[in-house]
Short mmCIF file of C-alpha atoms and ligand atoms in Angstrom, two decimals:
data_model
loop_
_atom_site.label_atom_id
_atom_site.label_comp_id
_atom_site.label_asym_id
_atom_site.label_seq_id
_atom_site.Cartn_x
_atom_site.Cartn_y
_atom_site.Cartn_z
CA MET A 18 -15.99 -203.21 171.34
CA HIS A 19 -18.25 -200.22 170.88
CA THR A 20 -17.12 -196.51 172.50
CA ALA A 21 -19.48 -193.76 173.21
CA ILE A 22 -18.11 -190.48 174.55
CA ILE A 23 -20.14 -188.03 176.09
CA GLY A 24 -19.99 -184.96 177.34
CA ALA A 25 -20.31 -185.12 181.19
CA GLN A 26 -21.41 -180.98 181.54
CA TRP A 27 -22.86 -178.35 179.64
CA GLY A 28 -21.25 -178.96 176.37
CA ASP A 29 -17.55 -177.84 175.16
CA GLU A 30 -15.36 -180.41 177.36
CA GLY A 31 -13.28 -180.87 174.52
CA LYS A 32 -14.84 -184.14 173.14
CA GLY A 33 -13.68 -183.57 169.56
CA LYS A 34 -9.83 -183.97 170.56
CA ILE A 35 -10.93 -187.39 172.56
CA VAL A 36 -12.98 -188.64 169.30
CA ASP A 37 -10.09 -187.73 167.18
CA MET A 38 -7.59 -189.58 169.13
CA LEU A 39 -10.09 -192.43 169.41
CA ALA A 40 -11.16 -192.84 166.34
CA ALA A 41 -7.69 -194.05 165.14
CA GLU A 42 -8.70 -197.35 167.42
CA HIS A 43 -12.12 -197.65 165.78
CA ASP A 44 -13.61 -198.29 162.23
CA VAL A 45 -16.63 -196.00 162.06
CA VAL A 46 -17.22 -192.50 164.14
CA VAL A 47 -21.22 -192.00 164.36
CA ARG A 48 -22.99 -188.73 165.88
CA TYR A 49 -26.30 -189.37 167.09
CA ASN A 50 -27.65 -186.04 168.35
CA GLY A 51 -27.40 -182.23 167.74
CA GLY A 52 -26.63 -180.71 164.42
CA PRO A 53 -24.36 -177.27 163.54
CA ASN A 54 -25.24 -176.23 167.37
CA ALA A 55 -21.88 -178.64 168.08
CA GLY A 56 -18.77 -177.11 167.11
CA HIS A 57 -15.83 -179.95 167.34
CA THR A 58 -12.07 -178.30 167.06
CA ILE A 59 -9.32 -180.71 166.11
CA VAL A 60 -5.80 -179.80 165.73
CA VAL A 61 -4.04 -181.50 162.76
CA GLY A 62 -0.27 -180.26 162.73
CA ASP A 63 -0.57 -176.59 163.11
CA LYS A 64 -4.13 -176.44 161.17
CA GLU A 65 -7.16 -176.41 163.04
CA ILE A 66 -10.71 -177.83 161.70
CA ILE A 67 -13.54 -177.15 163.01
CA LEU A 68 -16.46 -179.71 162.48
CA HIS A 69 -20.08 -179.20 163.29
CA GLN A 70 -22.00 -181.50 161.64
CA VAL A 71 -19.63 -184.06 160.17
CA PRO A 72 -18.08 -186.54 163.12
CA SER A 73 -14.45 -185.89 164.30
CA GLY A 74 -13.34 -188.84 162.57
CA ALA A 75 -13.30 -187.31 159.10
CA PRO A 76 -9.58 -185.96 159.13
CA GLN A 77 -8.63 -189.50 159.48
CA GLY A 78 -10.38 -190.92 156.41
CA LYS A 79 -12.72 -192.78 158.91
CA LEU A 80 -16.21 -193.94 157.61
CA CYS A 81 -18.38 -190.80 158.96
CA VAL A 82 -22.35 -191.89 160.03
CA ILE A 83 -25.03 -188.86 160.79
CA GLY A 84 -27.59 -190.71 162.91
CA ASN A 85 -31.49 -190.16 162.62
CA GLY A 86 -31.25 -188.36 166.07
CA CYS A 87 -29.37 -185.50 164.14
CA VAL A 88 -30.79 -182.68 162.41
CA VAL A 89 -28.43 -181.27 159.65
CA ASN A 90 -28.63 -177.90 157.44
CA PRO A 91 -27.25 -179.01 153.98
CA ASP A 92 -26.15 -175.55 153.13
CA ARG A 93 -23.47 -175.55 155.99
CA LEU A 94 -22.89 -179.54 155.25
CA ASP A 95 -21.96 -178.52 151.87
CA GLU A 96 -19.31 -175.65 153.02
CA GLU A 97 -18.10 -178.37 155.87
CA LEU A 98 -17.57 -181.19 152.97
CA LYS A 99 -15.83 -178.71 150.96
CA GLN A 100 -13.19 -177.37 153.90
CA LEU A 101 -12.54 -181.32 154.55
CA SER A 102 -11.69 -181.84 150.53
CA ASP A 103 -9.50 -178.69 150.58
CA ASN A 104 -7.67 -180.14 153.82
CA GLY A 105 -7.03 -183.19 151.78
CA THR A 106 -9.12 -185.19 153.73
CA PRO A 107 -12.63 -185.56 151.99
CA ALA A 108 -15.27 -187.24 153.90
CA ASN A 109 -16.43 -190.80 153.99
CA LEU A 110 -19.76 -189.94 154.93
CA GLN A 111 -23.52 -191.40 155.53
CA ILE A 112 -26.36 -190.08 156.46
CA SER A 113 -29.74 -191.73 158.06
CA GLU A 114 -32.60 -191.25 155.75
CA ARG A 115 -34.06 -190.43 159.01
CA ALA A 116 -32.36 -187.61 160.05
CA HIS A 117 -34.30 -184.16 160.07
CA VAL A 118 -33.34 -181.31 157.37
CA ILE A 119 -33.05 -178.30 159.06
CA THR A 120 -33.98 -175.57 156.75
CA PRO A 121 -34.00 -171.68 156.54
CA TYR A 122 -37.48 -171.65 158.20
CA ASP A 123 -35.68 -173.30 161.50
CA LEU A 124 -33.35 -170.64 161.20
CA LEU A 125 -35.69 -167.87 160.90
CA LEU A 126 -37.91 -169.81 163.82
CA ASP A 127 -34.81 -169.89 166.10
CA VAL A 128 -34.82 -166.09 165.50
CA GLY A 129 -38.34 -165.37 166.01
CA LEU A 130 -38.95 -167.83 169.00
CA GLU A 131 -35.98 -165.94 170.89
CA ILE A 132 -37.42 -162.77 169.99
CA TYR A 133 -41.10 -164.11 171.62
CA LYS A 134 -39.16 -165.80 174.56
CA GLY A 135 -37.21 -162.48 174.98
CA ARG A 136 -40.06 -160.54 175.62
CA GLN A 137 -40.96 -162.39 178.75
CA GLY A 138 -37.28 -162.46 179.91
CA LYS A 139 -36.88 -166.43 179.12
CA ARG A 140 -34.17 -166.25 175.86
CA VAL A 141 -32.93 -169.68 176.03
CA GLY A 142 -29.44 -168.07 174.38
CA THR A 143 -29.64 -170.65 171.48
CA THR A 144 -26.89 -170.91 168.85
CA PHE A 145 -29.38 -169.42 166.35
CA GLN A 146 -28.76 -172.71 164.13
CA GLY A 147 -32.26 -173.86 163.73
CA ILE A 148 -32.02 -176.53 166.41
CA GLY A 149 -35.01 -176.24 168.71
CA PRO A 150 -37.22 -175.68 165.58
CA ALA A 151 -35.97 -178.64 163.73
CA TYR A 152 -36.60 -180.53 166.56
CA MET A 153 -40.08 -178.66 167.48
CA LEU A 154 -41.06 -179.63 163.73
CA LYS A 155 -39.72 -183.10 163.86
CA ALA A 156 -42.23 -183.60 167.10
CA ALA A 157 -45.03 -181.93 165.43
CA ARG A 158 -44.80 -184.46 162.47
CA THR A 159 -44.16 -181.74 160.08
CA GLY A 160 -40.49 -181.71 159.62
CA LEU A 161 -38.76 -182.97 156.36
CA THR A 162 -36.28 -186.05 156.81
CA PHE A 163 -33.38 -186.99 154.19
CA GLY A 164 -35.22 -189.57 152.92
CA GLU A 165 -38.30 -187.51 151.98
CA LEU A 166 -36.22 -184.50 150.52
CA LEU A 167 -34.69 -186.95 148.12
CA GLU A 168 -37.61 -189.24 147.00
CA THR A 169 -40.64 -186.98 147.05
CA ASP A 170 -41.70 -185.63 143.79
CA ASN A 171 -43.77 -182.73 145.44
CA LEU A 172 -40.57 -181.08 147.03
CA ALA A 173 -42.14 -177.80 146.35
CA GLY A 174 -45.51 -178.42 147.87
CA ARG A 175 -43.71 -179.52 151.27
CA VAL A 176 -41.39 -176.34 151.08
CA GLN A 177 -44.94 -174.67 150.93
CA GLU A 178 -46.15 -176.30 153.66
CA LEU A 179 -42.89 -175.23 155.74
CA HIS A 180 -43.51 -171.74 154.49
CA GLU A 181 -47.31 -171.54 155.62
CA PHE A 182 -46.32 -173.49 159.29
CA THR A 183 -43.40 -170.81 159.88
CA LYS A 184 -45.33 -167.74 158.83
CA ALA A 185 -48.29 -169.14 161.13
CA VAL A 186 -46.04 -169.56 164.16
CA LEU A 187 -44.53 -166.28 163.85
CA SER A 188 -47.59 -164.53 163.33
CA ALA A 189 -49.35 -166.38 166.59
CA LEU A 190 -46.09 -165.33 168.32
CA GLY A 191 -46.29 -161.97 167.54
CA VAL A 192 -43.34 -161.82 165.62
CA SER A 193 -43.21 -160.08 162.50
CA GLY A 194 -40.26 -160.48 159.79
CA GLU A 195 -39.44 -156.81 160.34
CA ASP A 196 -38.91 -157.81 164.06
CA VAL A 197 -36.53 -160.30 162.83
CA TYR A 198 -34.50 -158.13 160.46
CA SER A 199 -34.23 -155.49 163.09
CA ALA A 200 -33.10 -158.05 165.45
CA MET A 201 -30.54 -159.27 163.08
CA ASN A 202 -29.68 -155.76 162.00
CA LYS A 203 -29.16 -154.44 165.64
CA ASP A 204 -27.00 -157.22 167.25
CA ASP A 205 -24.08 -158.47 165.23
CA SER A 206 -23.53 -161.68 167.25
CA ALA A 207 -27.14 -162.57 166.22
CA VAL A 208 -26.39 -161.81 162.70
CA ARG A 209 -23.31 -163.85 162.89
CA MET A 210 -25.03 -166.71 164.66
CA SER A 211 -27.66 -166.63 162.44
CA ARG A 212 -25.27 -167.17 159.42
CA GLY A 213 -27.01 -168.27 156.27
CA LEU A 214 -30.55 -166.97 157.11
CA ARG A 215 -29.66 -163.68 155.02
CA ALA A 216 -29.25 -165.60 151.88
CA TYR A 217 -33.03 -166.33 151.93
CA PHE A 218 -34.11 -162.86 152.87
CA GLU A 219 -34.56 -159.90 150.81
CA LYS A 220 -37.84 -158.66 152.34
CA GLU A 221 -39.27 -161.45 153.57
CA MET A 222 -38.67 -165.08 153.30
CA GLU A 223 -38.39 -166.12 149.86
CA PHE A 224 -40.08 -169.57 148.93
CA ARG A 225 -38.41 -169.88 145.70
CA LYS A 226 -34.62 -169.51 147.16
CA VAL A 227 -35.36 -172.33 149.86
CA LEU A 228 -36.57 -174.59 147.57
CA ASP A 229 -33.72 -174.16 144.88
CA SER A 230 -31.45 -174.41 147.36
CA LEU A 231 -32.71 -177.54 148.67
CA GLN A 232 -33.41 -178.85 145.13
CA GLY A 233 -29.91 -177.83 144.09
CA HIS A 234 -28.57 -180.15 147.40
CA ARG A 235 -30.33 -183.25 146.51
CA GLU A 236 -27.10 -184.23 143.89
CA MET A 237 -24.90 -183.85 146.55
CA LEU A 238 -26.74 -185.45 149.09
CA SER A 239 -28.21 -188.80 146.79
CA PRO A 240 -25.12 -191.03 147.38
CA MET A 241 -24.85 -190.55 150.83
CA VAL A 242 -28.76 -190.91 152.20
CA SER A 243 -29.23 -194.31 153.41
CA ASP A 244 -30.51 -196.57 156.08
CA ILE A 245 -27.98 -196.22 159.09
CA SER A 246 -29.62 -199.17 161.13
CA VAL A 247 -28.57 -201.73 158.68
CA LEU A 248 -25.27 -200.13 157.85
CA LEU A 249 -24.35 -200.23 161.72
CA SER A 250 -25.81 -203.68 162.17
CA GLU A 251 -24.00 -205.00 159.61
CA VAL A 252 -20.64 -202.90 160.34
CA ASP A 253 -21.26 -204.64 164.16
CA ASP A 254 -21.70 -208.14 162.15
CA ASN A 255 -18.35 -207.86 160.61
CA GLY A 256 -16.56 -207.45 163.86
CA LEU A 257 -15.44 -203.90 163.21
CA SER A 258 -15.76 -201.30 165.83
CA ILE A 259 -17.99 -198.07 166.46
CA LEU A 260 -17.14 -194.94 167.92
CA PHE A 261 -20.20 -192.58 169.00
CA GLU A 262 -19.44 -189.31 169.25
CA GLY A 263 -21.73 -187.19 171.39
CA ALA A 264 -22.37 -183.60 170.63
CA GLN A 265 -23.52 -181.03 173.51
CA GLY A 266 -23.29 -182.75 177.07
CA THR A 267 -25.62 -184.44 179.95
CA LEU A 268 -26.56 -180.89 181.21
CA LEU A 269 -27.69 -180.06 177.77
CA ASP A 270 -29.99 -182.83 177.16
CA VAL A 271 -33.26 -182.22 176.66
CA ASP A 272 -34.77 -184.97 179.15
CA HIS A 273 -32.05 -185.15 181.69
CA GLY A 274 -30.62 -181.31 181.13
CA THR A 275 -31.44 -178.18 182.83
CA TYR A 276 -34.43 -178.01 181.03
CA PRO A 277 -35.85 -175.44 179.69
CA TYR A 278 -32.23 -173.93 179.69
CA CYS A 279 -30.65 -177.15 177.36
CA THR A 280 -30.76 -177.74 173.62
CA ALA A 281 -33.37 -180.01 171.93
CA SER A 282 -31.68 -183.56 171.68
CA ASN A 283 -30.44 -186.39 173.44
CA ALA A 284 -27.01 -185.86 174.14
CA THR A 285 -26.95 -188.52 176.69
CA VAL A 286 -25.94 -192.20 176.42
CA GLY A 287 -29.82 -193.22 175.52
CA GLY A 288 -29.23 -191.09 172.40
CA VAL A 289 -27.12 -193.48 171.27
CA PHE A 290 -29.76 -196.13 170.57
CA ALA A 291 -32.72 -193.76 169.52
CA GLY A 292 -30.30 -191.57 167.68
CA THR A 293 -29.07 -194.52 165.51
CA GLY A 294 -31.12 -197.37 165.38
CA PHE A 295 -28.31 -199.25 166.70
CA GLY A 296 -29.72 -202.20 168.79
CA GLY A 297 -26.29 -203.41 170.15
CA ARG A 298 -23.61 -203.70 173.15
CA VAL A 299 -21.80 -200.13 173.87
CA ASP A 300 -19.30 -201.65 176.72
CA ARG A 301 -17.16 -198.28 176.85
CA ARG A 302 -18.86 -195.09 177.98
CA ILE A 303 -16.14 -192.21 178.32
CA GLY A 304 -17.51 -188.99 180.07
CA VAL A 305 -15.41 -186.05 178.88
CA LEU A 306 -15.20 -184.01 181.93
CA LYS A 307 -13.18 -180.24 181.67
CA ALA A 308 -10.64 -179.93 184.69
CA TYR A 309 -13.42 -176.98 185.16
CA THR A 310 -16.60 -175.96 184.28
CA THR A 311 -18.16 -173.92 181.15
CA ARG A 312 -21.62 -172.77 180.02
CA VAL A 313 -23.14 -170.94 177.02
CA GLY A 314 -26.48 -169.20 177.22
CA GLU A 315 -28.55 -168.73 180.17
CA GLY A 316 -29.82 -170.82 183.31
CA ALA A 317 -28.45 -171.54 186.41
CA PHE A 318 -24.38 -172.29 187.46
CA PRO A 319 -23.77 -173.00 190.83
CA THR A 320 -19.58 -172.97 190.62
CA GLU A 321 -19.93 -169.77 188.30
CA LEU A 322 -16.81 -167.43 188.89
CA LYS A 323 -17.57 -164.17 188.01
CA ASP A 324 -14.28 -162.94 189.30
CA GLU A 325 -10.79 -162.60 188.24
CA THR A 326 -10.02 -166.34 188.95
CA GLY A 327 -13.05 -166.89 186.02
CA ALA A 328 -11.86 -164.26 183.62
CA HIS A 329 -8.29 -166.03 183.96
CA ILE A 330 -9.54 -169.43 183.21
CA GLN A 331 -11.66 -167.89 180.44
CA LYS A 332 -8.97 -166.10 178.43
CA LYS A 333 -6.31 -169.46 179.31
CA GLY A 334 -9.20 -171.53 178.29
CA GLY A 335 -9.89 -169.82 174.98
CA GLU A 336 -13.31 -170.10 176.57
CA PHE A 337 -15.28 -168.80 173.34
CA GLY A 338 -18.09 -170.74 171.49
CA ALA A 339 -16.48 -172.62 168.70
CA THR A 340 -19.98 -172.24 166.78
CA THR A 341 -21.17 -168.65 167.63
CA GLY A 342 -17.81 -167.15 169.56
CA ARG A 343 -19.56 -166.01 172.25
CA PRO A 344 -17.60 -166.27 175.47
CA ARG A 345 -18.41 -169.05 177.86
CA ARG A 346 -19.33 -168.66 181.71
CA VAL A 347 -16.51 -170.29 183.40
CA GLY A 348 -16.66 -172.22 187.07
CA TRP A 349 -15.14 -174.48 189.36
CA LEU A 350 -15.33 -178.13 188.66
CA ASP A 351 -18.55 -179.63 189.90
CA LEU A 352 -18.83 -183.12 190.97
CA VAL A 353 -22.58 -183.13 191.79
CA ILE A 354 -22.83 -182.74 188.24
CA GLY A 355 -20.29 -185.27 187.61
CA GLU A 356 -21.84 -187.61 189.48
CA TYR A 357 -25.05 -187.17 187.67
CA ALA A 358 -23.37 -187.71 184.42
CA ALA A 359 -21.80 -190.43 185.61
CA ARG A 360 -25.14 -192.31 186.61
CA VAL A 361 -27.39 -191.17 183.88
CA ASN A 362 -24.94 -192.21 181.25
CA GLY A 363 -23.87 -195.23 182.87
CA LEU A 364 -20.13 -193.85 182.39
CA THR A 365 -17.40 -196.42 182.47
CA GLU A 366 -14.25 -194.11 182.59
CA LEU A 367 -13.19 -190.21 182.43
CA ALA A 368 -11.37 -188.24 179.99
CA LEU A 369 -10.28 -185.28 182.18
CA THR A 370 -9.55 -182.26 179.68
CA LYS A 371 -8.05 -179.03 179.80
CA LEU A 372 -5.96 -179.52 182.85
CA ASP A 373 -2.95 -177.21 182.04
CA VAL A 374 -5.56 -174.34 182.00
CA LEU A 375 -5.33 -174.48 185.86
CA ASP A 376 -1.21 -174.10 185.80
CA ASP A 377 -1.31 -170.68 187.05
CA LEU A 378 -3.91 -170.69 190.01
CA ASP A 379 -2.69 -170.60 193.68
CA GLU A 380 -5.58 -172.61 194.70
CA ILE A 381 -8.22 -174.64 192.90
CA ALA A 382 -11.94 -175.57 194.27
CA VAL A 383 -13.79 -178.39 193.67
CA CYS A 384 -17.71 -178.66 194.52
CA THR A 385 -18.71 -181.77 196.13
CA ARG A 386 -22.46 -180.78 197.22
CA TYR A 387 -24.78 -178.15 197.03
CA SER A 388 -26.56 -176.66 200.08
CA ILE A 389 -30.17 -175.36 199.07
CA ASP A 390 -32.12 -173.66 201.75
CA GLY A 391 -29.87 -174.81 204.38
CA LYS A 392 -30.04 -178.23 203.69
CA PRO A 393 -27.11 -180.42 202.36
CA VAL A 394 -27.43 -181.63 198.74
CA ARG A 395 -25.78 -184.50 196.96
CA ARG A 396 -27.59 -185.41 194.10
CA PHE A 397 -27.86 -183.10 191.06
CA PRO A 398 -31.65 -181.44 191.24
CA ALA A 399 -34.11 -181.91 188.55
CA SER A 400 -35.95 -178.52 189.52
CA PRO A 401 -34.25 -175.37 188.09
CA ARG A 402 -35.91 -173.50 190.90
CA LEU A 403 -34.03 -175.41 193.25
CA LEU A 404 -30.53 -175.53 191.14
CA SER A 405 -30.71 -171.47 191.01
CA ARG A 406 -30.56 -171.31 194.55
CA ALA A 407 -27.89 -174.07 195.10
CA GLU A 408 -24.96 -172.93 196.91
CA PRO A 409 -21.82 -174.72 196.39
CA PHE A 410 -19.62 -176.39 198.72
CA TYR A 411 -16.21 -176.50 197.97
CA GLN A 412 -13.05 -178.82 198.69
CA VAL A 413 -10.03 -176.46 198.12
CA PHE A 414 -6.53 -177.73 196.64
CA GLY A 415 -3.26 -176.16 196.73
CA GLY A 416 -2.51 -175.57 193.02
CA TRP A 417 0.59 -176.97 191.58
CA LYS A 418 1.74 -173.56 189.81
CA ALA A 419 3.75 -175.73 187.19
CA ASP A 420 3.82 -175.94 183.30
CA THR A 421 1.87 -179.57 182.81
CA THR A 422 1.84 -179.21 179.00
CA LYS A 423 4.85 -181.15 178.67
CA ALA A 424 3.69 -184.08 180.59
CA LYS A 425 4.00 -187.28 178.87
CA SER A 426 2.97 -189.71 181.45
CA TYR A 427 1.24 -189.56 184.79
CA ALA A 428 4.19 -189.70 187.10
CA ASP A 429 5.77 -186.42 185.22
CA LEU A 430 2.28 -184.52 186.56
CA PRO A 431 3.04 -182.24 189.37
CA PRO A 432 1.94 -184.26 192.64
CA ASN A 433 -0.85 -181.87 193.66
CA ALA A 434 -1.94 -182.35 189.76
CA GLN A 435 -2.15 -186.28 190.55
CA GLU A 436 -3.93 -185.56 193.67
CA TYR A 437 -6.69 -183.40 191.90
CA ILE A 438 -7.22 -186.32 189.33
CA SER A 439 -6.95 -188.94 192.74
CA PHE A 440 -10.03 -186.85 194.33
CA ILE A 441 -12.15 -186.70 191.64
CA GLU A 442 -11.49 -190.75 190.57
CA GLN A 443 -12.74 -191.20 194.58
CA VAL A 444 -15.77 -189.36 194.62
CA LEU A 445 -16.87 -190.39 191.14
CA ARG A 446 -15.44 -194.15 191.84
CA LEU A 447 -14.35 -193.72 187.97
CA PRO A 448 -11.04 -194.18 186.42
CA VAL A 449 -9.64 -191.44 184.83
CA LYS A 450 -8.23 -192.99 182.02
CA TYR A 451 -6.81 -189.86 179.65
CA VAL A 452 -5.55 -186.70 180.70
CA SER A 453 -6.01 -183.87 177.95
CA ASN A 454 -2.99 -181.29 179.05
CA GLY A 455 -2.50 -179.22 175.64
CA PRO A 456 -4.74 -178.46 172.27
CA LYS A 457 -1.96 -180.44 170.51
CA ARG A 458 -3.27 -184.10 169.49
CA ASP A 459 -0.20 -185.36 171.28
CA GLN A 460 -1.06 -183.39 174.47
CA VAL A 461 -2.85 -186.55 175.89
CA ILE A 462 -1.63 -188.66 178.72
CA VAL A 463 -3.07 -192.19 178.53
CA ARG A 464 -3.38 -194.11 181.59
P1 IMP B 516 -29.74 -174.79 170.47
O1 IMP B 516 -29.08 -175.82 170.69
O2 IMP B 516 -28.90 -173.82 169.84
O3 IMP B 516 -31.19 -174.43 170.87
O4 IMP B 516 -29.15 -173.95 172.27
C1 IMP B 516 -29.64 -174.31 173.21
C2 IMP B 516 -28.92 -174.17 174.16
O5 IMP B 516 -27.57 -174.87 173.95
C3 IMP B 516 -27.97 -172.86 174.22
O6 IMP B 516 -27.68 -172.37 175.82
C4 IMP B 516 -26.51 -172.95 173.49
O7 IMP B 516 -25.60 -172.14 174.17
C5 IMP B 516 -26.41 -174.28 174.16
N1 IMP B 516 -25.50 -174.89 173.33
C6 IMP B 516 -25.73 -176.04 172.11
N2 IMP B 516 -24.80 -176.31 171.69
C7 IMP B 516 -23.81 -176.56 172.37
C8 IMP B 516 -22.63 -176.84 172.61
O8 IMP B 516 -22.14 -177.40 171.56
N3 IMP B 516 -21.83 -176.24 173.54
C9 IMP B 516 -22.22 -175.52 174.32
N4 IMP B 516 -23.84 -175.03 174.46
C10 IMP B 516 -24.31 -175.55 173.46
#
């Protein structure tokens, strides 16, 4: 049986750990969306491995696949593969020939677009990994696929086109090279986030450096690039099982998320099919739901906590981006979002993560509906205007005020924690199959 693991909120739900656990029961692990904007943290023994592009099944030696729905930065892929080899777990990786390459031009455009949007007070707060531009070029039928990177005998010509395209876009936006450099120099976090971009700059983007770098990756990539749709259908025919690893979350999906404050790919279940070319059945669809909510970047967040409780959860939960180091905004669990994720993805079960982060709280609130302009609203609104006016209605629970990190079974959890979990199950009409109660591999209760 094949399984999809999908973020039920705004990403950062702790999917990496659940994928790592379930990878043991599957033969192949597949990423179907996003790119190095993701950061999946896996704790192996005392070591922490953060994977951005390679599927989280790699440390276990599983066959890992990056689907066509992904955009991949080869510079960073090289680093990740080295990290895995140094860890003694070299990756067994295949990349779709239809996946798009993130080039340094996409990094440049990501910074440029955020400068442009910032002038209108509309910054998205991207991870500066070139994600939006890589998908933008894909939709504009201008992007570079991995198949083309390996096959074309005119790579210089294609890179030249990307160079000209980027220059034209930046010029139309009124963003100069100087604007980009000074943004990078002024803002430390932007420099960190657009890591990699500097290697291609002196005064302006150096075409030769970009070309040399892409050419230099051909040898590394050539044994890895193939037709993933064929591979996955053979895996299926042979009775092997596939784990589809979602990146980001339902509310960051470009179609179903909080547009325009979202990413550029399909994080929801539709992305599994469009982003891999796999046409079989995916019977288990596990929604990963954090016991509270976080969000990185801009956009409405009805249950956001801007008080001491929020600061406590942020600190205790280590809510700082795995990719960018940015502090994540924190709020109470929102079951209007939970219902939406269950519906859009056809979820069959839930994995509840980071329950232990709530251990010290006196009271814990869960949002069950909104009030918008004085009217009760139970369904997540598509309109960002409505969402920004949503006031949460809370059900308040007594905290359990006990250490849950050592619980090995559901029965070991304090009664108030069990009550909290049952409430989620009742409202969403889904079983909470896994409860994660600490960062370590063995801190998961399976029911
Ligand atoms: P982009 O994906 O870099 O274009 O960023 C668009 C939005 O999605 C920003 O608000 C990011 O903070 C957010 N985002 C992208 N990837 C992740 C993720 O893996 N976790 C959480 N937020 C993300």
